[in-house]
C-alpha atoms as a printed R data frame, in Angstrom:
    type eleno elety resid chain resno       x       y       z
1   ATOM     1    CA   UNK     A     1  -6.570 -11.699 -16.736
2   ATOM     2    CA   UNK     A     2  -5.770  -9.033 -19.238
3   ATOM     3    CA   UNK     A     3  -3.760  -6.345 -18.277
4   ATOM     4    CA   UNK     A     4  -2.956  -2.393 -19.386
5   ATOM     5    CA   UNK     A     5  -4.454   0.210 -22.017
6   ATOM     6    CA   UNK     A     6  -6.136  -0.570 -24.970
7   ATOM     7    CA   UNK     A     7  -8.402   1.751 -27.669
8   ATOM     8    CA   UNK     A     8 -11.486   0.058 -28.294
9   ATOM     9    CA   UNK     A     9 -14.340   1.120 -30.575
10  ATOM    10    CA   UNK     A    10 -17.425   2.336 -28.591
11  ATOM    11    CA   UNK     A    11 -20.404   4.199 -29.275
12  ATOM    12    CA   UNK     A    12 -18.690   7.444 -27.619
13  ATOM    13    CA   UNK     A    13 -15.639   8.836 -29.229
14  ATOM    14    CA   UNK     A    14 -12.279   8.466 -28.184
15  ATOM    15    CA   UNK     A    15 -12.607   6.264 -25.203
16  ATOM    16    CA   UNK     A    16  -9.786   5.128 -24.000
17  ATOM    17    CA   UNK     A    17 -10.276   2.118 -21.524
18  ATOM    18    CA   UNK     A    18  -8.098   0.697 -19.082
19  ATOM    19    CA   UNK     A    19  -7.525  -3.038 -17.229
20  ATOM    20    CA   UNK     A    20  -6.326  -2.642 -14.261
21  ATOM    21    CA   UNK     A    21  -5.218  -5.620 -12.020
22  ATOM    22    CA   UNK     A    22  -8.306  -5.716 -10.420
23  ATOM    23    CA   UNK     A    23 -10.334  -6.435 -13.434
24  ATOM    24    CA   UNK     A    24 -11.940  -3.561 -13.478
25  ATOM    25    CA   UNK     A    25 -13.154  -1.447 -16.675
26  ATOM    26    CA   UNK     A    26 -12.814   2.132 -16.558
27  ATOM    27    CA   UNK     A    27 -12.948   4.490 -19.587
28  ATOM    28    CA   UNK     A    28 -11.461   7.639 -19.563
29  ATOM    29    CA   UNK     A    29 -11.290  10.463 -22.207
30  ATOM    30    CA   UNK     A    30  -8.747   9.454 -25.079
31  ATOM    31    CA   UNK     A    31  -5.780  12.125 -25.327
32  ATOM    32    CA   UNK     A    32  -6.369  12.813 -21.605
33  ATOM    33    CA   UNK     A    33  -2.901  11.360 -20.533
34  ATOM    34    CA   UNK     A    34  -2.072   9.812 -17.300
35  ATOM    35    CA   UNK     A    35  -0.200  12.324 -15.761
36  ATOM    36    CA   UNK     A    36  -1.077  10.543 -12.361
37  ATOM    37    CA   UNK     A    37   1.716   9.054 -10.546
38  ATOM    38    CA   UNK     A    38   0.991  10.142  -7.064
39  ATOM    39    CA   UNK     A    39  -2.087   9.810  -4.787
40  ATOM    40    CA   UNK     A    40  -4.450  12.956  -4.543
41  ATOM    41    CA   UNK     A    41  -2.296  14.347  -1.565
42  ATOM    42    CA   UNK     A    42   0.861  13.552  -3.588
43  ATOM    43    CA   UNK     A    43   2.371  10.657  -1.845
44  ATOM    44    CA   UNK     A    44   4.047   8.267  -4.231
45  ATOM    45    CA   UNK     A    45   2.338   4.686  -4.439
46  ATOM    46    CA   UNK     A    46   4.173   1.651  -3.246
47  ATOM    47    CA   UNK     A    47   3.453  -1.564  -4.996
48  ATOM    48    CA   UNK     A    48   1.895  -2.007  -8.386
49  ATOM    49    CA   UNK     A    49  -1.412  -2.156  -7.489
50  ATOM    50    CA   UNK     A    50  -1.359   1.196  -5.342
51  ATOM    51    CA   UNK     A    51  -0.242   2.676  -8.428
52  ATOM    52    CA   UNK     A    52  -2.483   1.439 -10.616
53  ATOM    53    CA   UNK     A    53  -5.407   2.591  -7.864
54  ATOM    54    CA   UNK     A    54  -4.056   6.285  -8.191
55  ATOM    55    CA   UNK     A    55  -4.491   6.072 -11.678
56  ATOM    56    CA   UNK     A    56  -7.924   4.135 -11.460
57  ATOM    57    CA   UNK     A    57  -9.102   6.586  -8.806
58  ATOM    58    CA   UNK     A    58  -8.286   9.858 -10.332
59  ATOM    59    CA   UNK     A    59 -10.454   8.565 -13.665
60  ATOM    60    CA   UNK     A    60 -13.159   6.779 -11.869
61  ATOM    61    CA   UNK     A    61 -13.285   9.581  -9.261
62  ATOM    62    CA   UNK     A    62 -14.629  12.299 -11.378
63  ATOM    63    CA   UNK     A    63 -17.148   9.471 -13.709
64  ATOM    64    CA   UNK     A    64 -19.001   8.063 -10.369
65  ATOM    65    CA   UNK     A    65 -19.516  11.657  -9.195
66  ATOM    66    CA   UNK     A    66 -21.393  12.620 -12.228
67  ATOM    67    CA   UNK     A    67 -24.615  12.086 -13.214
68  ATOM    68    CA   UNK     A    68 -24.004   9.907 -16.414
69  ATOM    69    CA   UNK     A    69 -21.445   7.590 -13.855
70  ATOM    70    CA   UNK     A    70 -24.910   7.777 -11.168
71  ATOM    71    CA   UNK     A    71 -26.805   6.299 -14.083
72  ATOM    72    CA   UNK     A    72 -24.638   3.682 -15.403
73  ATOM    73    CA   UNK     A    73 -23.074   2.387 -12.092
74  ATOM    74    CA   UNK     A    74 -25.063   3.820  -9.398
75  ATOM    75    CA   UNK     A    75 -26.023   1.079  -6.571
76  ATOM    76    CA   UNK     A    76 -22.865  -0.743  -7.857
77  ATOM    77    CA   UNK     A    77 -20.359   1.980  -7.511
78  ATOM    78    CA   UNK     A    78 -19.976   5.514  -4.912
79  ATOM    79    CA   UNK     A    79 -17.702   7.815  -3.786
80  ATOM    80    CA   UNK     A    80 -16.104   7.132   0.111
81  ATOM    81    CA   UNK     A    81 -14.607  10.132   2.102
82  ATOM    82    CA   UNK     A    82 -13.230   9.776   5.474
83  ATOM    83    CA   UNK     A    83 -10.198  11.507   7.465
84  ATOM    84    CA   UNK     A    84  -6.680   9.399   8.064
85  ATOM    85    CA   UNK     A    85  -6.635   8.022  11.666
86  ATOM    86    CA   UNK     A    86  -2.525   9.260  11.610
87  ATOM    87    CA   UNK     A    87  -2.634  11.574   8.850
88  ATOM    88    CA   UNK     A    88  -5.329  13.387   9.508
89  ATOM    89    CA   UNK     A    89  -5.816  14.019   5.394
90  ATOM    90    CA   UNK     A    90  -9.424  13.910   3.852
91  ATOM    91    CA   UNK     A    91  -9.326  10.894   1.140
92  ATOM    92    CA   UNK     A    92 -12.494  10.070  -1.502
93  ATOM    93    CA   UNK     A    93 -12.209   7.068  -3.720
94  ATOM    94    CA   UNK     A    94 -14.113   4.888  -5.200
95  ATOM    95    CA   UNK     A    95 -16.012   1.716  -3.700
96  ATOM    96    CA   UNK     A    96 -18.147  -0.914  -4.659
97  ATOM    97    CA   UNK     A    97 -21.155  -1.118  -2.162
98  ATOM    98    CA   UNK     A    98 -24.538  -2.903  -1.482
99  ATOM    99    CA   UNK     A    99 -27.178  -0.733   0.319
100 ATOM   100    CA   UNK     A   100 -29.994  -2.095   2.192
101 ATOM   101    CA   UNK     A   101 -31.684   0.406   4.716
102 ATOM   102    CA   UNK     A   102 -29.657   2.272   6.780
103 ATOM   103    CA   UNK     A   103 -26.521  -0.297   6.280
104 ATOM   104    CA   UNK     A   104 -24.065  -0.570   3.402
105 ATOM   105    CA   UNK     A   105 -21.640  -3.113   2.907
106 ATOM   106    CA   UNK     A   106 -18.687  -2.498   0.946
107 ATOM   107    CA   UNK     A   107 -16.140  -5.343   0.149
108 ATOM   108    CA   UNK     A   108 -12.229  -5.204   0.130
109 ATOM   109    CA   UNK     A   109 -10.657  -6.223  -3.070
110 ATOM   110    CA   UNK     A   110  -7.291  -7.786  -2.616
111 ATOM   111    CA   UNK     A   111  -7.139  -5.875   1.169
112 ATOM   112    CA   UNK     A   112  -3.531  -7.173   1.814
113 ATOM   113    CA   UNK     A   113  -2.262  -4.903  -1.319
114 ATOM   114    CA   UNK     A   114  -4.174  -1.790   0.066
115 ATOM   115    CA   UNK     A   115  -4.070   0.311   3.762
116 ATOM   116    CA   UNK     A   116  -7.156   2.637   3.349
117 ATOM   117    CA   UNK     A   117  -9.691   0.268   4.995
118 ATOM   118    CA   UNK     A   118  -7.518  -0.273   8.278
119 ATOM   119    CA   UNK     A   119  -8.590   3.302   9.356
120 ATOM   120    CA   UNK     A   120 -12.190   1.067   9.666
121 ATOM   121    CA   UNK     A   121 -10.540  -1.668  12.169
122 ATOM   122    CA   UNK     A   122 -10.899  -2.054  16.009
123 ATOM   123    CA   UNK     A   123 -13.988   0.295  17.022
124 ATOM   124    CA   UNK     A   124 -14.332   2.146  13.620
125 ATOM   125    CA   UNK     A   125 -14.099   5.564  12.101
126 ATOM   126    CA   UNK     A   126 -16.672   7.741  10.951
127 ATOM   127    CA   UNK     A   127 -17.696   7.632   6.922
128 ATOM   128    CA   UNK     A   128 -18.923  10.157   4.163
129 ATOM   129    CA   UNK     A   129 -20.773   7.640   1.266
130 ATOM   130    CA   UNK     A   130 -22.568   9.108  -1.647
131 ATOM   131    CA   UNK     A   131 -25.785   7.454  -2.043
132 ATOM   132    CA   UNK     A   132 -28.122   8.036  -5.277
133 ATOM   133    CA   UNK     A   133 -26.114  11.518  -5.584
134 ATOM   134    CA   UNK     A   134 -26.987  12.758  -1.643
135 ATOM   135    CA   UNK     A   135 -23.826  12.286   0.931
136 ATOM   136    CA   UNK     A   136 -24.902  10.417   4.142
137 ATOM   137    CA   UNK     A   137 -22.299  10.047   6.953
138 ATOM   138    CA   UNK     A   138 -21.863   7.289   8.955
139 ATOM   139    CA   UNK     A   139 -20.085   4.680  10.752
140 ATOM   140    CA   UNK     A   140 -17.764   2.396   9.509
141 ATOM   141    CA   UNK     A   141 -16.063  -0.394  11.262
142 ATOM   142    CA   UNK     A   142 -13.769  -3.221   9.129
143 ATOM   143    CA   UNK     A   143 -13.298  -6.951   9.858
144 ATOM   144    CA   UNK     A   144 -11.313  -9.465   7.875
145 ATOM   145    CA   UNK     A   145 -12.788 -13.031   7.628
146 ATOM   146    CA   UNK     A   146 -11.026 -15.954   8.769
147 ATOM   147    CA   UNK     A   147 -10.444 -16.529   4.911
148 ATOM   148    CA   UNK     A   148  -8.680 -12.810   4.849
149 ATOM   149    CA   UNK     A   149 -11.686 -10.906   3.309
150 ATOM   150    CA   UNK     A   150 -12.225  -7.990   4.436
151 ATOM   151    CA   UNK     A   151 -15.476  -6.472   4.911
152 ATOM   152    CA   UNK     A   152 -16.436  -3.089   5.748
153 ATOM   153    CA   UNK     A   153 -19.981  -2.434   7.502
154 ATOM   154    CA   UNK     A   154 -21.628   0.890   7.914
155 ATOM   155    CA   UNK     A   155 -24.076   1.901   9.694
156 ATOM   156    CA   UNK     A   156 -25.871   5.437   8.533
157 ATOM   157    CA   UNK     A   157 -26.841   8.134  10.426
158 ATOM   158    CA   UNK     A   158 -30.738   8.948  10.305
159 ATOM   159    CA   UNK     A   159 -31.251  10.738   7.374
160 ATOM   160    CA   UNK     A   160 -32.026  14.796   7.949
161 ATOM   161    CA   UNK     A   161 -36.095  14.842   7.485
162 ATOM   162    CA   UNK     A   162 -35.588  17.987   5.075
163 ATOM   163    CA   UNK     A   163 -33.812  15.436   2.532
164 ATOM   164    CA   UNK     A   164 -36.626  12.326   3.089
């Protein structure tokens, strides 16, 4: 698996796209910088891969919230926003979902690298997901798979009929 930065030629200008760990693309504005090297409440990250996710989710952030990222990745990608259990701080990053009804489904890449999803474990923990550019709340409860996947189910709220 390739990983780091690399300039590649696109149809857009001055794209600069970065590999993370995960295998995920994400293109960010060339020249930006990555100035990110703590989390949105400015905790520093721990392992590798909680540093590269600050520096994924502060790019990817911003793209799946606008209406070009809605078009490109929407029903693939979304925007998660729920309160720490201990904490108590508000957190939005990124997901990768599948929505059917009032349930979405969103899986746990590499979980044992990552904390964010235990807030989900034991009886749950109420959810904010972005869905085709509308927030919908929920709730969200974790399990991990005898194989160690971890899976996160939510079940929505009923949608407000002024929004149907």
């Amino acid at each position: 698996m390739i990983t780091g930065m690399t300039r590649i030629r696109t149809p857009w200008p001055r794209i600069l796209v970065i590999v993370v760990i995960t295998g995920n693309v994400v293109a960010a504005p060339a020249g930006a910088g990555l100035p990110w090297t703590h989390d949105q409440h400015g905790t520093p990250p721990v392992t590798a891969v909680q540093r590269a996710a600050v520096v994924v989710n502060a790019v990817v952030r911003p793209f799946v919230a606008s209406s070009l990222g809605r078009r490109l990745v929407g029903g693939t990608l979304t925007l998660v926003t729920y309160r720490g259990r201990r904490s108590g701080k508000v957190v939005t990053i990124p997901v990768g979902y599948v929505h059917r009804g009032d349930e979405v489904s969103i899986g746990v890449e590499l979980p044992d690298q990552k904390v964010w999803w235990r807030n989900f474990t034991g009886d749950g923990h109420p959810i904010a997901i972005r869905l085709d550019g509308v927030d919908r709340t929920g709730h969200a409860v974790a399990e991990r798979a005898d194989d160690g996947r971890v899976h996160i189910a939510v079940a929505l709220d009923p949608e407000p009929a002024a929004t149907r």
